[in-house]
mmCIF file of C-alpha atoms in Angstrom:
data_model
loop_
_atom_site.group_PDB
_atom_site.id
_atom_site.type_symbol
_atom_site.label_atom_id
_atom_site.label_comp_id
_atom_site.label_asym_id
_atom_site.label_seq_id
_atom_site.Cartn_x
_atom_site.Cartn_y
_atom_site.Cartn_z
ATOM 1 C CA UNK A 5 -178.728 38.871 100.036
ATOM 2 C CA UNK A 6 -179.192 42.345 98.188
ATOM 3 C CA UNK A 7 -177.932 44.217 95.212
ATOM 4 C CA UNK A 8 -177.852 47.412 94.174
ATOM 5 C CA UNK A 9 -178.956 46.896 90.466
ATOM 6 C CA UNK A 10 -181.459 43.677 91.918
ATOM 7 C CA UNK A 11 -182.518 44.783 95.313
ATOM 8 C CA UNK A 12 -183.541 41.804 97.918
ATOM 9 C CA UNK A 13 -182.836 38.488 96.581
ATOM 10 C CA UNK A 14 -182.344 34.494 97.948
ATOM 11 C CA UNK A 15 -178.926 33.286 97.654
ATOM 12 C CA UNK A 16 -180.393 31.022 94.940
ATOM 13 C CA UNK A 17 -181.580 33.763 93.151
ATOM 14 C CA UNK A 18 -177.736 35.830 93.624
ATOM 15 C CA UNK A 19 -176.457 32.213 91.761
ATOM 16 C CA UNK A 20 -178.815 32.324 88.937
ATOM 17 C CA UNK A 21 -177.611 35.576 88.265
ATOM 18 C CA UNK A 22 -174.572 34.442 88.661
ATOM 19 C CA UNK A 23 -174.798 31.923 85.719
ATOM 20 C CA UNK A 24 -177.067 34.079 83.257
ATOM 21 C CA UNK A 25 -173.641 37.309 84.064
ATOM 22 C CA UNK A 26 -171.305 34.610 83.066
ATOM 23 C CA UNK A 27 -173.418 32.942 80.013
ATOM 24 C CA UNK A 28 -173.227 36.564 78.317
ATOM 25 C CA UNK A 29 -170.021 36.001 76.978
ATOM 26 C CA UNK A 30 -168.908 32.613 77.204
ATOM 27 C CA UNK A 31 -165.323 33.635 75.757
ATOM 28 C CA UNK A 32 -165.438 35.842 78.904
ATOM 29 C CA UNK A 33 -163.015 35.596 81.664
ATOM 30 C CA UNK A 34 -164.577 35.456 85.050
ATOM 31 C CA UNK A 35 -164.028 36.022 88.467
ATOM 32 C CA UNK A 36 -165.967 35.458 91.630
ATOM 33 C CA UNK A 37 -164.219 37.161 94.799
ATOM 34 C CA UNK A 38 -165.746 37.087 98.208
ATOM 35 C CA UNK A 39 -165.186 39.299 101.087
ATOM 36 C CA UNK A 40 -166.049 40.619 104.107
ATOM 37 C CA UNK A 41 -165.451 43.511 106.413
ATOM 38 C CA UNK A 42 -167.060 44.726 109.684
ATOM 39 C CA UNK A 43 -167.572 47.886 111.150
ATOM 40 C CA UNK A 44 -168.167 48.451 115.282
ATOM 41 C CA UNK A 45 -170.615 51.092 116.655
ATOM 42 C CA UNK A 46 -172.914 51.191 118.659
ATOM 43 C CA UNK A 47 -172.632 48.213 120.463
ATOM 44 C CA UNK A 48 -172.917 45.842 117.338
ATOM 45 C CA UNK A 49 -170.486 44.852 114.589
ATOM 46 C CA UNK A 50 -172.307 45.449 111.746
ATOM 47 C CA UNK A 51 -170.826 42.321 109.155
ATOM 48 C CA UNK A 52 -171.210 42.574 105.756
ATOM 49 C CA UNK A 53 -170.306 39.932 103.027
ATOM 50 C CA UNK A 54 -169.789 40.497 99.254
ATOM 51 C CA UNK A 55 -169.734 38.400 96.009
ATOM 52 C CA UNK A 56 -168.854 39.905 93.390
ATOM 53 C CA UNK A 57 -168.533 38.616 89.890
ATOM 54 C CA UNK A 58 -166.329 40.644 87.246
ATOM 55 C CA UNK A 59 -165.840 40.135 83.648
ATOM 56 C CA UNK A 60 -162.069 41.463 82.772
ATOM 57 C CA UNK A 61 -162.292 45.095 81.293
ATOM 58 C CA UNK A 62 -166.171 44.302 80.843
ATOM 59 C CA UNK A 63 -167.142 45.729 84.406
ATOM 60 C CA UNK A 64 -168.968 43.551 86.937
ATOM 61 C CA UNK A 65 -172.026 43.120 89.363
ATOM 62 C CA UNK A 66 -171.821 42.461 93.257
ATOM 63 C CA UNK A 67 -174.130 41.063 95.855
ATOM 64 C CA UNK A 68 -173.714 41.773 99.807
ATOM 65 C CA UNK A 69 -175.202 39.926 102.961
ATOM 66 C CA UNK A 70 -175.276 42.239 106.080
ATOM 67 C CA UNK A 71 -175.281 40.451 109.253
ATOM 68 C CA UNK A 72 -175.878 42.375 112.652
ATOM 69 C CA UNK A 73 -173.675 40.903 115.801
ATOM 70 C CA UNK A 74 -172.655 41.151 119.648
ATOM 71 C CA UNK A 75 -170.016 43.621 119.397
ATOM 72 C CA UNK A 76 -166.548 41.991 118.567
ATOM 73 C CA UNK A 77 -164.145 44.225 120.273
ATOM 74 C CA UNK A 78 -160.612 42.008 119.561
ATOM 75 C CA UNK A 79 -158.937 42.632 116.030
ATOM 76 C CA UNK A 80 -158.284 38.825 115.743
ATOM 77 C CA UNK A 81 -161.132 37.955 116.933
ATOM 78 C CA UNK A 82 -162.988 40.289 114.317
ATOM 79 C CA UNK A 83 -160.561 39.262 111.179
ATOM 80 C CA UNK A 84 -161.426 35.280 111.981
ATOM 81 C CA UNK A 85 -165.273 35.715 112.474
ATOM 82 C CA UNK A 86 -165.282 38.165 108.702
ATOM 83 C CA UNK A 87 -162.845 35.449 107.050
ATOM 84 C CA UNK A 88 -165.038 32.628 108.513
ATOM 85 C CA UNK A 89 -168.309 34.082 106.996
ATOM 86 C CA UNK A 90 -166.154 34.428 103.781
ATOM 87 C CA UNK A 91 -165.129 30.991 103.724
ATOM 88 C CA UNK A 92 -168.917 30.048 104.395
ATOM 89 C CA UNK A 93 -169.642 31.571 101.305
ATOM 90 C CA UNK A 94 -167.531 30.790 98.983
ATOM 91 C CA UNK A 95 -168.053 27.303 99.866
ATOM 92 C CA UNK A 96 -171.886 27.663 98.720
ATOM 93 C CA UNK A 97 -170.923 29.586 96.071
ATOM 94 C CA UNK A 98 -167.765 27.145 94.731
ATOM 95 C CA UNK A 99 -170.670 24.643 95.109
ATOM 96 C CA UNK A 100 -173.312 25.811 92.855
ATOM 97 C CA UNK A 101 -169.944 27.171 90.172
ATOM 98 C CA UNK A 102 -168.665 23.323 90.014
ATOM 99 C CA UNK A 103 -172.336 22.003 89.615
ATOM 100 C CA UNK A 104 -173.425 23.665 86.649
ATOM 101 C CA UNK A 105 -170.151 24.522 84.891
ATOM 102 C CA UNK A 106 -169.568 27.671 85.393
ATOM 103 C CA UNK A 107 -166.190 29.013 84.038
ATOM 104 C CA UNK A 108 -164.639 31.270 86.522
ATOM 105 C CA UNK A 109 -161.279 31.588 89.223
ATOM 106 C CA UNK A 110 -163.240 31.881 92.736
ATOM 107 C CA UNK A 111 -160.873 34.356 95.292
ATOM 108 C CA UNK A 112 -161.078 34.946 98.760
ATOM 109 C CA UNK A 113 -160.591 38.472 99.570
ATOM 110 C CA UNK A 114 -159.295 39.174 103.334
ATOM 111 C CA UNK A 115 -159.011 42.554 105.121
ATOM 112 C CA UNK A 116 -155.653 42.165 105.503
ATOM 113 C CA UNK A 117 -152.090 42.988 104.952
ATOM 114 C CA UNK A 118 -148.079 42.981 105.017
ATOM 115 C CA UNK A 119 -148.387 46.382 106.974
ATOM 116 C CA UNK A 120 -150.411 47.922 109.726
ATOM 117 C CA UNK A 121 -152.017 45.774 112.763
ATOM 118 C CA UNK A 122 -153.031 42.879 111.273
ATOM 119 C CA UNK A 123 -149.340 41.838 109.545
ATOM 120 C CA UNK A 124 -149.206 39.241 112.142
ATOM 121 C CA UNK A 125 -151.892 37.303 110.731
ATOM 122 C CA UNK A 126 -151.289 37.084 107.418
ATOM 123 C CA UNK A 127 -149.648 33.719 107.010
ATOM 124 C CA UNK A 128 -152.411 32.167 109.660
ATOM 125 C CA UNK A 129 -155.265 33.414 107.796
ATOM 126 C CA UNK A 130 -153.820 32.888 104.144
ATOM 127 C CA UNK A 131 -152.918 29.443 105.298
ATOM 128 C CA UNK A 132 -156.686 28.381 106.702
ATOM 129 C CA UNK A 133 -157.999 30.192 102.969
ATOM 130 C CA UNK A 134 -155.600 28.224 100.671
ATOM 131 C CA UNK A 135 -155.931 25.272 103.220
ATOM 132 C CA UNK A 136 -159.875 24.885 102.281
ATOM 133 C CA UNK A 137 -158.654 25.313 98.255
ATOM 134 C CA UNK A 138 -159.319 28.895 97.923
ATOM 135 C CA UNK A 139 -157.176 31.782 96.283
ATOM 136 C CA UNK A 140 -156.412 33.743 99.338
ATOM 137 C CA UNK A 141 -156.090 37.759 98.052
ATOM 138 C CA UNK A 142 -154.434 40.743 101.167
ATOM 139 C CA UNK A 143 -154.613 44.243 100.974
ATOM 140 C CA UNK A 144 -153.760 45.569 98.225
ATOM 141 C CA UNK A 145 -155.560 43.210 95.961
ATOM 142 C CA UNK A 146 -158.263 42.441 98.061
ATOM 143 C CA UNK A 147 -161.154 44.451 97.132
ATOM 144 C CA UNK A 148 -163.905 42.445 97.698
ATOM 145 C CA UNK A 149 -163.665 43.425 101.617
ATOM 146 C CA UNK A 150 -160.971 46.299 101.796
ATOM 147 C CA UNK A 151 -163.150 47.948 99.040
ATOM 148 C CA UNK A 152 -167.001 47.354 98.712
ATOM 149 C CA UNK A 153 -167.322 45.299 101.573
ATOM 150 C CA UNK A 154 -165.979 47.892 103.985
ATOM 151 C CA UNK A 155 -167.737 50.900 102.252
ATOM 152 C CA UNK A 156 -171.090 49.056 103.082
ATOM 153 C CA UNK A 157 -170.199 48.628 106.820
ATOM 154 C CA UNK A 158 -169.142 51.665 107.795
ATOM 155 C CA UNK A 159 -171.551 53.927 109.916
ATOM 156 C CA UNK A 160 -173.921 56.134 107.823
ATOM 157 C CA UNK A 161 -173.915 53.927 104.675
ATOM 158 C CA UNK A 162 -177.358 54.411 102.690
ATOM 159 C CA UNK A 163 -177.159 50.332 102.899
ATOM 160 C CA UNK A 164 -179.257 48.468 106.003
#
């Protein structure tokens, strides 16, 4: 995984920041949201996951994971393969937050929403999140991958 502020690190290293972000301010309240959007050019998809981690009205930190693939050319196709890799995630990460105690609401962000062309997969998609025990979040709240997520995939972004 990268981050801006940390450049390249393991995904053990992204969950020891993780823990020494949220034992700052312990009164703190915390949450993890992970997303993911993808981007098609070129005859890839470029994926690219986020986690980020925001204190309320304190600000926040993010990590992303870029993935390069065969080009996905079908919508639903694309919107199960970027929720899958979310799920993926989050289960690691709900993992390591249960083990040592970490205090914060883990969301699942999905490029989604009530309007445009993927309306008709809302209640499929929310349904698999919430199925596996995750906060499912659509467009608008879903910033995770309708904001960073899918600033870092599209073409010409200063990120690999």
């Amino acid at each position: 995984m990268k981050s801006i502020t940390y450049g390249e690190l393991s995904f053990q290293e992204v969950c020891k920041k993780i823990k020494e972000y949220t034992s700052k301010d312990l009164q703190g309240t915390y949450v993890i949201s992970i997303g993911t959007d993808s981007q098609s050019y070129n005859g890839l998809t470029k994926m690219v996951s986020v986690i980020t981690l925001v204190r309320k009205s304190k600000g926040g930190i993010f990590f992303y994971d870029i993935k390069k693939l065969k080009m996905i050319k079908d919508l639903r196709q694309k919107i199960f393969a970027e929720t899958q890799y979310s799920l993926e995630l989050a289960a690691k990460v709900m993992e390591f937050v249960e083990k040592n105690e970490i205090h914060a609401t883990l969301e699942v962000h999905v490029d989604i929403g009530e309007g445009g062309d993927t309306k008709y997969l809302v209640k499929e998609i929310a349904g698999w999140v919430g199925a596996l025990g995750f906060k499912c979040c659509i467009k608008p709240e879903s910033y995770a991958s309708t904001g960073i997520a899918d600033k870092l995939s599209k073409r010409g972004s200063r990120v690999g």
